[in-house]
Amino acid sequence: MKTVAAISFRDNHSLSMDVDSVSRIEVTRPNQIEDGLWYCELLIRSANGTVALQLLADDPEKLAVAELGPD
């Protein structure tokens, strides 16, 4: 069996995930579920399948994607 993704929790309570063979990353537009509750999905597509994260926030601006430059 080949490992294609690994998840670990860090000491500072953050989550780290390594995904091999990524082919595309997509995010849906924020949608309102009810007053003050918005959601979107972050999809990471790879040669081995898709990782889907369902994200919830109280403001659609908090679900905006910011592109980061190199470190």
Coordinates of C-alpha atoms in Angstrom, one line a residue, residues 8-58:
S8 CA -0.5 15.3 11.8
F9 CA -1.3 17.5 14.7
R10 CA 1.4 19.9 15.9
D11 CA 2.2 21.0 19.4
N12 CA 0.5 24.4 18.8
H13 CA -2.7 22.5 17.9
S14 CA -2.4 23.2 14.1
L15 CA -3.0 20.6 11.5
S16 CA -0.5 19.7 8.8
M17 CA -1.4 17.6 5.7
D18 CA 0.9 16.5 2.9
V19 CA -0.9 15.4 -0.3
D20 CA 1.1 13.8 -3.2
S21 CA 0.4 14.3 -6.9
V22 CA -1.8 17.4 -6.6
S23 CA -3.4 18.3 -9.9
R24 CA -5.8 21.1 -9.0
I25 CA -7.1 23.1 -6.0
E26 CA -10.6 24.5 -6.1
V27 CA -12.8 26.5 -3.7
T28 CA -16.5 27.0 -4.0
R29 CA -18.2 30.4 -3.5
P30 CA -19.4 31.1 0.0
N31 CA -23.1 30.2 0.5
Q32 CA -25.3 31.3 3.4
I33 CA -26.8 28.4 5.4
E34 CA -28.7 30.7 7.8
D35 CA -28.4 34.1 9.3
G36 CA -24.8 34.6 10.3
L37 CA -23.6 31.2 9.0
W38 CA -21.7 30.7 5.8
Y39 CA -19.9 27.8 4.2
C40 CA -17.6 26.8 1.3
E41 CA -15.7 23.8 0.3
L42 CA -12.0 23.6 -0.5
L43 CA -11.2 20.7 -2.9
I44 CA -7.7 19.4 -3.4
R45 CA -7.6 17.1 -6.4
S46 CA -4.8 14.6 -6.9
A47 CA -3.9 11.7 -9.1
N48 CA -5.1 9.5 -6.1
G49 CA -8.4 11.1 -5.3
T50 CA -9.9 14.3 -3.7
V51 CA -9.5 15.8 -0.3
A52 CA -12.6 17.9 0.6
L53 CA -12.7 20.4 3.5
Q54 CA -16.0 21.9 4.5
L55 CA -15.4 25.4 6.0
L56 CA -17.8 27.4 8.2
A57 CA -17.7 31.1 9.2
D58 CA -19.9 33.8 10.5

